mmCIF file of C-alpha atoms in Angstrom:
data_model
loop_
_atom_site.group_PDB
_atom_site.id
_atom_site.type_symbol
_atom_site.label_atom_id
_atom_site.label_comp_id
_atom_site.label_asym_id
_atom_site.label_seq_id
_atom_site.Cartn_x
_atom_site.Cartn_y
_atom_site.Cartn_z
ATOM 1 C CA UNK A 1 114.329 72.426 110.994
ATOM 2 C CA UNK A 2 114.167 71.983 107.314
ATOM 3 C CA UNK A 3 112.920 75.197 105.333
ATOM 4 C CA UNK A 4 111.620 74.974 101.687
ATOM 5 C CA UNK A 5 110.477 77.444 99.393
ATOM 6 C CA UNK A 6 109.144 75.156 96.470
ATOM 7 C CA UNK A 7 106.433 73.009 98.036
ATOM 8 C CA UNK A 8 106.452 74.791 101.329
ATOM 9 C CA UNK A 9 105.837 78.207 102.577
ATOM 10 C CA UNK A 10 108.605 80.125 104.547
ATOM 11 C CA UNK A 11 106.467 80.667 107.201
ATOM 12 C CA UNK A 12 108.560 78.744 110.167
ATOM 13 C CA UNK A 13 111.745 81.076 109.487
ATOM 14 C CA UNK A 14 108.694 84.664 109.562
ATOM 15 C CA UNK A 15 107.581 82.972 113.067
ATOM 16 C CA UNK A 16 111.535 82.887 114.235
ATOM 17 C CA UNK A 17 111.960 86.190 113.083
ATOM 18 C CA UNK A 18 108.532 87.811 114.155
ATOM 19 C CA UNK A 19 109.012 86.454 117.678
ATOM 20 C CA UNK A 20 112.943 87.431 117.881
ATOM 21 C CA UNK A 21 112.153 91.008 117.012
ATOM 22 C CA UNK A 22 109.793 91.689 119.451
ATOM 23 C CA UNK A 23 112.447 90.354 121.978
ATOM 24 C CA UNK A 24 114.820 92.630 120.579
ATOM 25 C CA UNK A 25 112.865 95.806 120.867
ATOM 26 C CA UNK A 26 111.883 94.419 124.209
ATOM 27 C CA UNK A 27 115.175 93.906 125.508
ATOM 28 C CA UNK A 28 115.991 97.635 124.865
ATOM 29 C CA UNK A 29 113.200 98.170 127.633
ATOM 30 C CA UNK A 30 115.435 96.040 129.770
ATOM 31 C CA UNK A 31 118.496 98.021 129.409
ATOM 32 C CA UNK A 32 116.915 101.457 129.612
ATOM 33 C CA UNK A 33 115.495 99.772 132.756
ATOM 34 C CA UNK A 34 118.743 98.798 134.199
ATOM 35 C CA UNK A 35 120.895 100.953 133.335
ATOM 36 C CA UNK A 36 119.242 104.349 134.414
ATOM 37 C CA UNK A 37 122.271 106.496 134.120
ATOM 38 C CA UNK A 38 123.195 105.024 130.308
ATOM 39 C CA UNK A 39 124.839 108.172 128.057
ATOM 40 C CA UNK A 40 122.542 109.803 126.067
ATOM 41 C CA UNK A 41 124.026 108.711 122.892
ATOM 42 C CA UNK A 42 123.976 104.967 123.614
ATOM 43 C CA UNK A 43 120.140 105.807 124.840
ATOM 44 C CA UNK A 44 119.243 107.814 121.537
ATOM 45 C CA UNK A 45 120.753 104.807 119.233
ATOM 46 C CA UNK A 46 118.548 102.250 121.161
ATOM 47 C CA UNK A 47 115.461 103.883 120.683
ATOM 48 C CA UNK A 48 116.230 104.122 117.100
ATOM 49 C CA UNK A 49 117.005 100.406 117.079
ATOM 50 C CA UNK A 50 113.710 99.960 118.987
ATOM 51 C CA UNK A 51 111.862 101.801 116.517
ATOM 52 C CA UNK A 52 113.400 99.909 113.691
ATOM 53 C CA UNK A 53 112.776 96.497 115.113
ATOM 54 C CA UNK A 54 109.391 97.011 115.740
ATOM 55 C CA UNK A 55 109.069 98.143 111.936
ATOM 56 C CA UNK A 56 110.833 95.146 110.711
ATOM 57 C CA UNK A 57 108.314 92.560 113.393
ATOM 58 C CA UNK A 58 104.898 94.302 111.719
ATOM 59 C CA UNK A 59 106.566 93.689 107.909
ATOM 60 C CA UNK A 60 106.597 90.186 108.898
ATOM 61 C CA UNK A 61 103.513 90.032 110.443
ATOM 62 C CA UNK A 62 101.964 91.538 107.379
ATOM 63 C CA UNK A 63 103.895 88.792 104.949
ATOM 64 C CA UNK A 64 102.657 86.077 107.537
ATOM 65 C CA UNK A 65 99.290 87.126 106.429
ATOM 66 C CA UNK A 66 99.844 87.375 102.846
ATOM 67 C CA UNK A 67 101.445 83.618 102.855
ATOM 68 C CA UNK A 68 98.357 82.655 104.765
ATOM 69 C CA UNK A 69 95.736 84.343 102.090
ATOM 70 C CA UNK A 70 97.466 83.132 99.429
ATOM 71 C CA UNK A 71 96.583 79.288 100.626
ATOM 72 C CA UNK A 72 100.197 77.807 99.709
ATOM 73 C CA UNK A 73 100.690 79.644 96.466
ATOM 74 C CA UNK A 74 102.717 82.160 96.634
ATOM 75 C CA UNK A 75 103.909 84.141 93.677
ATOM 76 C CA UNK A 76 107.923 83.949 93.338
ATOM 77 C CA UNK A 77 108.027 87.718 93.594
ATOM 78 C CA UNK A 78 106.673 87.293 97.161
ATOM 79 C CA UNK A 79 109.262 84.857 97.688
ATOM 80 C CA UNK A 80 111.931 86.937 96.836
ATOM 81 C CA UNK A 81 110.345 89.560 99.169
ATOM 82 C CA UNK A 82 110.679 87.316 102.027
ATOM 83 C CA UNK A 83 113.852 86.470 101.370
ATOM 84 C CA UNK A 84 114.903 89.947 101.136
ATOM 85 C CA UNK A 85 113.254 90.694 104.364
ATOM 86 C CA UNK A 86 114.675 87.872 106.344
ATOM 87 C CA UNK A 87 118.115 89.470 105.035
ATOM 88 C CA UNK A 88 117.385 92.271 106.020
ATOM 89 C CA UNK A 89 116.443 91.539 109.569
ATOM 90 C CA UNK A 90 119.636 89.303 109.825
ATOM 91 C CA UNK A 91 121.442 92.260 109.143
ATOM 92 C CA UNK A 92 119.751 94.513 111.792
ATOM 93 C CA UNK A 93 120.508 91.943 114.039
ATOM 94 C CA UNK A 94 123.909 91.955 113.524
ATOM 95 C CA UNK A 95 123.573 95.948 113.970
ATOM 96 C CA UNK A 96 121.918 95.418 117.276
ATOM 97 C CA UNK A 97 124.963 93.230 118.539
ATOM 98 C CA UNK A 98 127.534 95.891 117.308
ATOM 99 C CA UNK A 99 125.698 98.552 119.137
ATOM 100 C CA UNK A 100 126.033 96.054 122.462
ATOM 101 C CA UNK A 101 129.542 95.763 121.484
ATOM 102 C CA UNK A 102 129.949 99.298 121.584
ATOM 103 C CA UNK A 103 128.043 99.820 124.648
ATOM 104 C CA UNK A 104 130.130 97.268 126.332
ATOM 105 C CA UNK A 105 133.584 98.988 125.115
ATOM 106 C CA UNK A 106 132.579 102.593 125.410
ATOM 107 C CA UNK A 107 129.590 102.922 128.298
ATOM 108 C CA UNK A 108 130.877 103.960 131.902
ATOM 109 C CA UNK A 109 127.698 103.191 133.149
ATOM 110 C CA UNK A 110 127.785 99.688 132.386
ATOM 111 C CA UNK A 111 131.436 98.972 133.003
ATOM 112 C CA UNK A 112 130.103 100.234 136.645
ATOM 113 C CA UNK A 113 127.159 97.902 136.451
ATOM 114 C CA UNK A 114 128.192 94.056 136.586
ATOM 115 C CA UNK A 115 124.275 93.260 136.126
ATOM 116 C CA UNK A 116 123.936 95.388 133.025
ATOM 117 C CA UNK A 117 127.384 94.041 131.944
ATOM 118 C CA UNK A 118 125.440 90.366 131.966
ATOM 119 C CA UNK A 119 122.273 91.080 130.706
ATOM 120 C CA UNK A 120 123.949 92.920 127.964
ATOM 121 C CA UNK A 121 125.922 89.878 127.162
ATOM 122 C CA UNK A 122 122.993 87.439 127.428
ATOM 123 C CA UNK A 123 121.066 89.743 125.057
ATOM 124 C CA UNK A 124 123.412 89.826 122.841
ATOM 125 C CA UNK A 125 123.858 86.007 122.505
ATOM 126 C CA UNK A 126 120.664 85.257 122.513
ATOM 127 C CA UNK A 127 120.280 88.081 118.821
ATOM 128 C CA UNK A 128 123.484 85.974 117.628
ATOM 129 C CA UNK A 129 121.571 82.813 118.033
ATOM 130 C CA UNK A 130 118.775 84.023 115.935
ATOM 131 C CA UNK A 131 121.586 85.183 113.182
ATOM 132 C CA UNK A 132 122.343 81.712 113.651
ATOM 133 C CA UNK A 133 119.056 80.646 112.415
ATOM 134 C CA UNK A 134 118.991 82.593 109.499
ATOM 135 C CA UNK A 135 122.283 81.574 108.342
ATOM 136 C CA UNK A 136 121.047 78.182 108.183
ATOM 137 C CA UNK A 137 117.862 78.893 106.772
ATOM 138 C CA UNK A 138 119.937 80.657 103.867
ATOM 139 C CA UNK A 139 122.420 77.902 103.602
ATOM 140 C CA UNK A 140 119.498 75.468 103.129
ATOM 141 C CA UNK A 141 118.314 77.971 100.619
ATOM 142 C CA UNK A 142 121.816 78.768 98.670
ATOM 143 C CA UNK A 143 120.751 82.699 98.925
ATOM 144 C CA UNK A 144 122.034 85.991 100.517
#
């Protein structure tokens, strides 16, 4: 896919990230659901993370909706918004999978869980393929 920000709106790369945060705050459902007897800490930090993704799905939700008022004209300063947020949600992203990575190391539950063990990892692959997309959206961009 081929993103623009001149004569096209950014709206492709808001859909990927709209839809990949609500399967990231969903997928801490999953574990909760799995893993039953997960340490409160690891618990605590994926409600936070829940919390947070949910936050960063309506902000794009809400830019999807200015882009769409705004007919194709956007105002640079929007542009730069979106950018920023799309950063931004890369970055939480990356947070999520470092949390998984700790979870993985540090969590007796889940070392005693094989399932949890591979729905953890399949989670986690599937947040480093949407880092993936943003990567290349920035590279065809030459920003963050």
């Amino acid at each position: 896919m081929e993103y623009y920000l001149g004569g096209h709106m950014p709206i492709p790369i808001l859909d990927e990230t709209e839809f990949w945060k609500v399967q990231e705050a969903e997928h801490v459902t999953v574990i909760l659901d799995i893993v039953d007897d997960l340490e409160p800490e690891f618990v605590a930090a994926l409600l936070e993370m829940e919390k947070r993704l949910w936050a960063t799905r309506a902000e794009t939700v809400r830019y999807i909706e200015a882009l769409a008022r705004l007919h194709g004209k956007p105002s640079y300063e929007l542009l730069d918004e979106i950018m920023y947020l799309i950063h931004e949600a890369k970055l939480e992203s990356k947070e999520f999978i470092a949390l998984f990575d700790r979870i993985i190391d540090e969590s007796a539950a889940v070392a005693a869980n094989d399932v949890a063990q591979t729905v953890i990892n399949h989670i986690r692959r599937e947040s480093e393929y949407y880092v993936g997309i943003v990567d290349a959206f920035q590279d065809m961009q030459g920003r963050y």
